[in-house]
Amino acid sequence: MSDTPHTDKPSATEKPSHFLQNILKRDLDEGQVTSITTRFPPEPNGYLHIGHAKSICLNFGLAEQFGGQCNLRFDDTNPEKESDEFVESIKRDVTWLGFEWAGDIRFTSDYFDTLHEWALELIRAGKAYVCDLSPDQAREYRGTLTEPGRNSPYRDRSVDENLALFEKMRAGEFAEGQCSLRAKIDMAAPNINLRDPVIYRIKKVRHHHTGDKWCIYPSYDFAHGQSDAIEGITHSICTLEFEDHRPLYEWFIANLPVPAEPKQYEFARLNVNYTVTSKRKLRQLVDEGHVDGWNDPRMPTISGMRRRGYTPAALRNFCERIGVTRSDSVVDVGMLEYCVRDDLDKNAPRAMCVLRPLKVTLTNYPEDKIETFVAPGHPNRDDFATRELPFSRTLYIDVEDFREEANKKYKRLVIGKRVRLRNAYVIEAEDCVKDADGNIIEVLARVIENTVGCDPEDGVKPKGVIHWVCGSNHIPCDVRLYDRLFIEANPGSGDTDFLQAINPESLQLLNNCMAEPSLVDAKPESAYQFEREGYFCLDEHYSEQGRAVFNRTISLRDSWAKISQQH
RNA sequence: UGGGGUGUAGCCAAGCGGUAAGGCAGCGGGUUUUGAUCCCGUCAUGCGAAGGUUCGAAUCCUUCCACCCCAGCCA
């Protein structure tokens, strides 16, 4: 018999499920629900960022995993801050991430008629009243965290009076802030959200979706749960700060003739170090010109990451790896970077591009000779197209790849030493030329015969491999090197301004780069690995006809940087 | 000092009374025409702390501590 120990533990490769997956599975198993419906409910008042990506992956992912559906609903109850510009960008971001919402796009504003009817319902049941307290007075009556509130003097108006007053609110007969409709719950509740919350307020503002039809708008608390019920959402997933609102969410569901009883569940929002995700801070970065718009490649917005060259697969994998829990956490940005490199390494075709060119003249190579080498598109895959590399007497290598002399740890070109030119010959440096200031402006080297695809016949192997481009046939281009936007792990912690933590070197412009000819076909958002440098993509906004501009998505992991800094 | 939450390695995170998964980062080594990738090894006598129950506790009980959220007619 086998003596292999039996175990019920999941195998090491099996990913354990998180608490929400467990809840959905339980509800399905117990027959609480027959199918799963979730929703992603952004307010169209800003661009989506990495934190939203987590929510999108969670809500759409859960629906996908359990064979259910996920709606895209714009939570547009505050017309002062919302606009169609944001609606469009959000749709694009969700689609780009690879998700498909069920049916048409929904708007909370689609339900304003029903919501208004339900407000009337509450009034008729004596569970809501029009309150004339000003915002300031309301705050005083609300009490504090440790002291109970007091009842509003308008709390006991008759149903008829409330009905008449609410109708006047709707008809625009009152000024903003003059009165509001409040749910009559409990001014002494320890949970402040239950101290007669405002459910309708006056805003004489045109709505991006309903136009001038309304001058009163429902609050988030009054709109959200009921919208979930209307759409038949089974699991309404939100972030932890809404936990205290859950009793209120349930109160409305219990006191209104809603068609379904959705349940709210909360999870911890995503935080990433060296990054900010608050809408206020992102907006400030844009408005004050610290970055070049919401889709600046340094922004943690989905549109910024897309332009930077991050891929949907990388982002989805990241969201998968960080998990879903109820504990506050700060994910290391290195985890995100790992996911980006992981996807790009597997899928980005290779190319060579010299960022800081240094001329190399091959003294023993004929003036008029040109060879063409064929290089693989990917070192570990054979399904990529090959590319042609022209080779001539004059080449360019990176200034970092040559030194007059160096210790044995330096595995690049040194006078008297050999190096392999990637996909081409081994060469040996003989001398270099300097300008009046002593800067090296040219390297003189010789080609070692018969070294394409094999080592030198004399047995002296090259120390390393460097990239290069042909001097007479390459694409001049610009490269934008990006680094993290902030130099502090938690920008703005303590009492400092987060702007003080901005990395002054988050963008480095290189205007004299040279790319191999195959890069003429580069398209925006399609990634390349510039060998030994990192992953890059063409920038659609900065590139012009005849002048390519590449964004560095992310560098390659660089163990040499660590070694060289130690000496 | 009211209410609601959360504490497992530098970071994320499994674990649900039977003796601490996995990933990221780090460190050491191997392969390599990318100092990349890949591969191998290493990394918690310890689960916020202290007591208690139990043959046995990260898991149960008690007390304490720390941190997060709530006093918008924002979401």
XYZ file of C-alpha atoms in Angstrom, chain A residues 71-393:
323
model
C -23.222 45.800 -13.641
C -21.451 49.081 -14.271
C -23.407 51.752 -12.451
C -22.490 55.388 -12.208
C -23.356 56.625 -8.757
C -24.311 60.092 -9.895
C -26.215 61.672 -7.027
C -24.087 64.796 -6.730
C -24.238 66.755 -10.005
C -21.927 69.482 -8.710
C -18.907 67.246 -9.078
C -19.817 64.903 -11.867
C -19.490 65.014 -15.627
C -19.651 63.011 -18.842
C -15.919 63.348 -19.340
C -15.444 61.051 -16.369
C -18.178 58.680 -17.494
C -16.376 58.142 -20.770
C -12.939 57.644 -19.235
C -14.326 55.160 -16.714
C -16.027 53.113 -19.425
C -12.819 53.008 -21.372
C -10.758 51.965 -18.356
C -13.076 49.107 -17.398
C -13.111 47.859 -20.972
C -9.357 48.150 -21.279
C -8.921 46.049 -18.161
C -10.792 43.366 -20.042
C -14.185 43.334 -18.333
C -17.652 43.433 -19.803
C -20.576 44.793 -17.834
C -23.962 43.115 -17.989
C -26.457 44.839 -20.273
C -26.552 48.592 -20.549
C -24.629 51.019 -18.428
C -26.691 52.030 -15.403
C -26.975 55.346 -13.672
C -28.335 55.897 -10.202
C -30.038 58.877 -11.822
C -32.074 56.389 -13.897
C -33.826 55.587 -10.634
C -34.574 59.124 -9.456
C -38.320 58.718 -10.087
C -38.508 55.542 -8.035
C -36.279 56.955 -5.336
C -38.524 60.015 -5.105
C -41.589 57.798 -4.824
C -39.924 55.835 -2.041
C -39.116 59.047 -0.206
C -42.830 59.846 -0.324
C -43.495 56.355 0.993
C -41.272 57.008 3.993
C -43.018 60.312 4.683
C -46.446 58.679 4.538
C -45.255 56.047 6.971
C -44.126 58.774 9.358
C -40.486 57.718 8.878
C -39.183 60.851 7.191
C -39.658 64.559 7.676
C -38.701 67.868 6.177
C -36.287 69.622 8.479
C -35.689 73.388 8.352
C -32.473 73.279 10.308
C -29.555 74.875 8.496
C -26.482 72.729 7.928
C -24.773 74.442 10.866
C -27.717 73.948 13.168
C -28.085 70.363 12.084
C -24.503 69.754 13.084
C -25.164 71.127 16.560
C -28.253 68.995 16.987
C -26.396 65.917 15.823
C -24.305 65.742 18.983
C -20.765 64.401 19.036
C -19.012 61.065 19.063
C -19.558 60.798 22.797
C -22.757 62.795 23.274
C -26.169 61.899 21.867
C -27.908 64.309 19.519
C -31.181 66.144 20.150
C -34.361 65.881 18.163
C -34.922 68.517 15.536
C -37.807 70.868 16.391
C -39.280 69.925 13.009
C -39.206 66.213 13.719
C -42.891 65.879 14.564
C -44.503 67.629 11.633
C -47.605 65.905 10.315
C -47.512 63.627 7.318
C -49.547 66.102 5.299
C -47.299 68.996 6.168
C -44.220 66.953 5.274
C -45.779 65.898 2.017
C -46.573 69.487 1.122
C -43.154 70.751 2.148
C -41.305 68.023 0.266
C -43.324 68.818 -2.829
C -42.293 72.448 -2.478
C -38.678 71.327 -2.208
C -39.080 69.350 -5.400
C -40.778 72.281 -7.121
C -37.843 74.527 -6.372
C -39.621 76.797 -3.916
C -36.829 76.698 -1.354
C -33.245 77.818 -1.534
C -30.339 75.390 -1.267
C -29.664 74.557 2.371
C -32.947 75.988 3.533
C -34.351 72.578 4.339
C -33.786 68.884 3.727
C -35.623 65.614 3.944
C -34.439 63.434 6.800
C -35.108 59.853 7.802
C -36.638 59.652 11.288
C -34.522 57.061 13.077
C -32.787 57.822 16.374
C -30.955 60.997 17.367
C -29.377 59.174 20.309
C -27.984 56.285 18.293
C -24.326 55.601 19.055
C -23.841 55.164 15.318
C -23.963 58.723 14.043
C -25.220 57.615 10.644
C -28.515 56.701 12.287
C -29.099 60.171 13.792
C -31.795 61.170 11.311
C -29.620 61.236 8.193
C -30.407 63.574 5.310
C -31.881 61.611 2.424
C -32.750 64.420 0.003
C -31.115 67.804 -0.339
C -31.713 70.792 -2.567
C -29.140 71.417 -5.294
C -30.176 73.804 -8.019
C -27.633 72.352 -10.354
C -28.044 70.879 -13.803
C -27.361 67.163 -13.809
C -25.120 65.711 -16.523
C -27.607 62.940 -17.127
C -31.066 64.184 -16.097
C -30.601 67.787 -17.097
C -32.873 70.251 -15.280
C -35.518 67.760 -14.284
C -34.573 67.800 -10.592
C -33.456 70.355 -8.076
C -33.472 67.863 -5.225
C -31.085 64.931 -5.195
C -30.982 61.808 -3.029
C -27.994 61.254 -0.765
C -25.638 58.331 -1.216
C -27.210 56.456 1.688
C -30.705 56.787 0.338
C -29.741 55.949 -3.231
C -27.176 53.217 -3.070
C -28.920 50.297 -1.419
C -32.174 50.933 -3.210
C -30.364 51.073 -6.548
C -28.775 47.751 -5.663
C -32.238 46.373 -4.924
C -33.658 47.658 -8.196
C -30.872 45.978 -10.137
C -31.156 42.762 -8.180
C -27.637 43.027 -6.828
C -27.108 40.088 -4.493
C -23.788 41.143 -2.987
C -23.036 44.831 -2.688
C -19.323 45.083 -2.132
C -17.753 48.293 -0.877
C -14.784 49.496 1.131
C -14.392 49.479 4.907
C -15.323 53.103 5.531
C -18.919 52.245 4.621
C -19.173 49.652 7.331
C -20.893 52.096 9.691
C -23.425 52.786 6.966
C -24.544 49.183 6.766
C -27.243 49.500 9.476
C -28.656 52.417 7.526
C -28.431 50.481 4.262
C -30.419 47.717 5.911
C -32.903 50.123 7.491
C -33.968 51.488 4.100
C -34.213 48.006 2.605
C -36.370 46.916 5.527
C -38.642 49.955 5.443
C -39.242 50.321 1.728
C -41.130 48.115 -0.766
C -37.944 47.168 -2.605
C -37.974 44.261 -5.085
C -34.965 42.506 -3.528
C -32.824 42.477 -0.410
C -29.190 42.992 -1.336
C -26.520 42.546 1.330
C -23.538 44.812 1.830
C -20.023 43.470 2.447
C -16.898 45.483 3.028
C -13.242 44.896 2.185
C -10.056 46.895 2.784
C -9.193 49.422 0.118
C -5.839 49.173 -1.625
C -2.920 51.302 -0.536
C 0.416 51.213 -2.351
C 3.565 52.755 -0.953
C 5.365 55.554 -2.845
C 1.945 56.311 -4.337
C -1.061 58.505 -3.612
C -4.583 57.549 -4.578
C -6.818 60.113 -2.962
C -8.867 61.959 -5.558
C -7.995 65.247 -3.919
C -4.264 64.650 -4.187
C -4.399 63.307 -7.717
C -6.432 66.309 -8.759
C -3.912 68.609 -7.121
C -1.029 66.985 -8.994
C -2.863 67.622 -12.241
C -4.207 71.094 -11.476
C -0.903 72.454 -10.214
C 1.016 70.993 -13.122
C 3.246 68.627 -11.189
C 2.358 66.056 -13.814
C 1.197 66.316 -17.390
C -2.478 65.477 -16.931
C -4.507 62.618 -15.494
C -2.886 60.185 -17.892
C 0.687 61.245 -17.250
C 2.640 57.964 -17.269
C 3.738 58.603 -13.683
C 0.171 58.750 -12.412
C -1.370 55.726 -10.653
C -4.499 56.280 -12.718
C -5.535 53.460 -14.994
C -5.167 55.775 -17.983
C -1.700 56.813 -16.793
C -0.568 53.240 -16.291
C -1.958 52.306 -19.691
C 0.016 55.096 -21.330
C 3.068 54.098 -19.344
C 2.875 50.638 -20.845
C 1.432 48.618 -17.960
C -0.806 45.849 -19.287
C -4.292 44.686 -18.265
C -2.836 41.249 -17.558
C -0.235 42.729 -15.213
C -2.814 44.757 -13.313
C -5.219 41.850 -13.028
C -2.480 39.552 -11.836
C -1.472 42.163 -9.271
C -5.028 42.440 -7.974
C -5.154 38.662 -7.755
C -1.923 38.424 -5.805
C -2.569 41.090 -3.185
C -5.635 39.297 -1.885
C -8.880 40.563 -0.419
C -9.224 41.015 3.331
C -10.691 43.328 5.934
C -7.381 44.490 7.384
C -5.794 47.788 6.414
C -2.630 47.255 4.455
C -0.030 48.941 2.322
C 1.183 46.889 -0.587
C 4.794 47.339 -1.653
C 4.958 48.968 -5.068
C 7.609 46.348 -5.824
C 4.791 43.818 -6.036
C 3.161 45.853 -8.822
C 6.491 46.240 -10.581
C 7.060 42.518 -10.365
C 3.713 41.845 -12.068
C 4.473 44.312 -14.840
C 7.902 42.787 -15.514
C 6.511 39.280 -15.279
C 3.949 39.877 -18.018
C 6.212 41.969 -20.218
C 9.101 39.516 -20.011
C 6.884 36.753 -21.313
C 5.144 38.792 -24.002
C 7.203 41.751 -25.154
C 9.282 41.332 -28.316
C 12.954 42.243 -27.954
C 14.770 45.076 -29.644
C 17.890 47.121 -29.140
C 17.992 50.835 -28.489
C 21.009 52.833 -27.403
C 19.974 55.475 -24.901
C 23.250 57.440 -24.550
C 25.165 56.795 -27.771
C 28.931 56.466 -27.966
C 30.451 56.006 -31.404
C 32.447 52.870 -32.110
C 34.583 52.510 -35.196
C 35.578 49.019 -36.197
C 39.033 49.618 -37.597
C 39.336 46.280 -39.358
C 35.870 46.347 -40.889
C 35.558 47.549 -44.506
C 34.278 51.089 -45.048
C 31.561 50.107 -47.512
C 30.540 46.753 -46.117
C 27.115 46.161 -44.631
C 25.961 42.863 -43.197
C 22.536 41.957 -41.944
C 22.057 39.696 -38.963
C 18.809 38.011 -38.102
C 17.850 38.118 -34.436
C 15.067 36.300 -32.613
C 12.065 38.313 -31.475
C 12.162 36.631 -28.070
C 14.912 34.518 -26.493
C 12.564 31.966 -24.953
C 9.786 31.795 -27.522
C 9.817 30.722 -31.129
C 6.424 32.143 -32.094
C 7.801 35.679 -32.426
C 8.861 37.160 -35.745
C 12.589 37.560 -36.219
C 14.119 40.933 -37.033
C 16.980 42.128 -39.210
C 19.927 44.031 -37.816
C 22.134 46.000 -40.197
C 25.816 46.053 -39.206
C 28.543 48.368 -40.462
C 31.984 49.840 -39.660
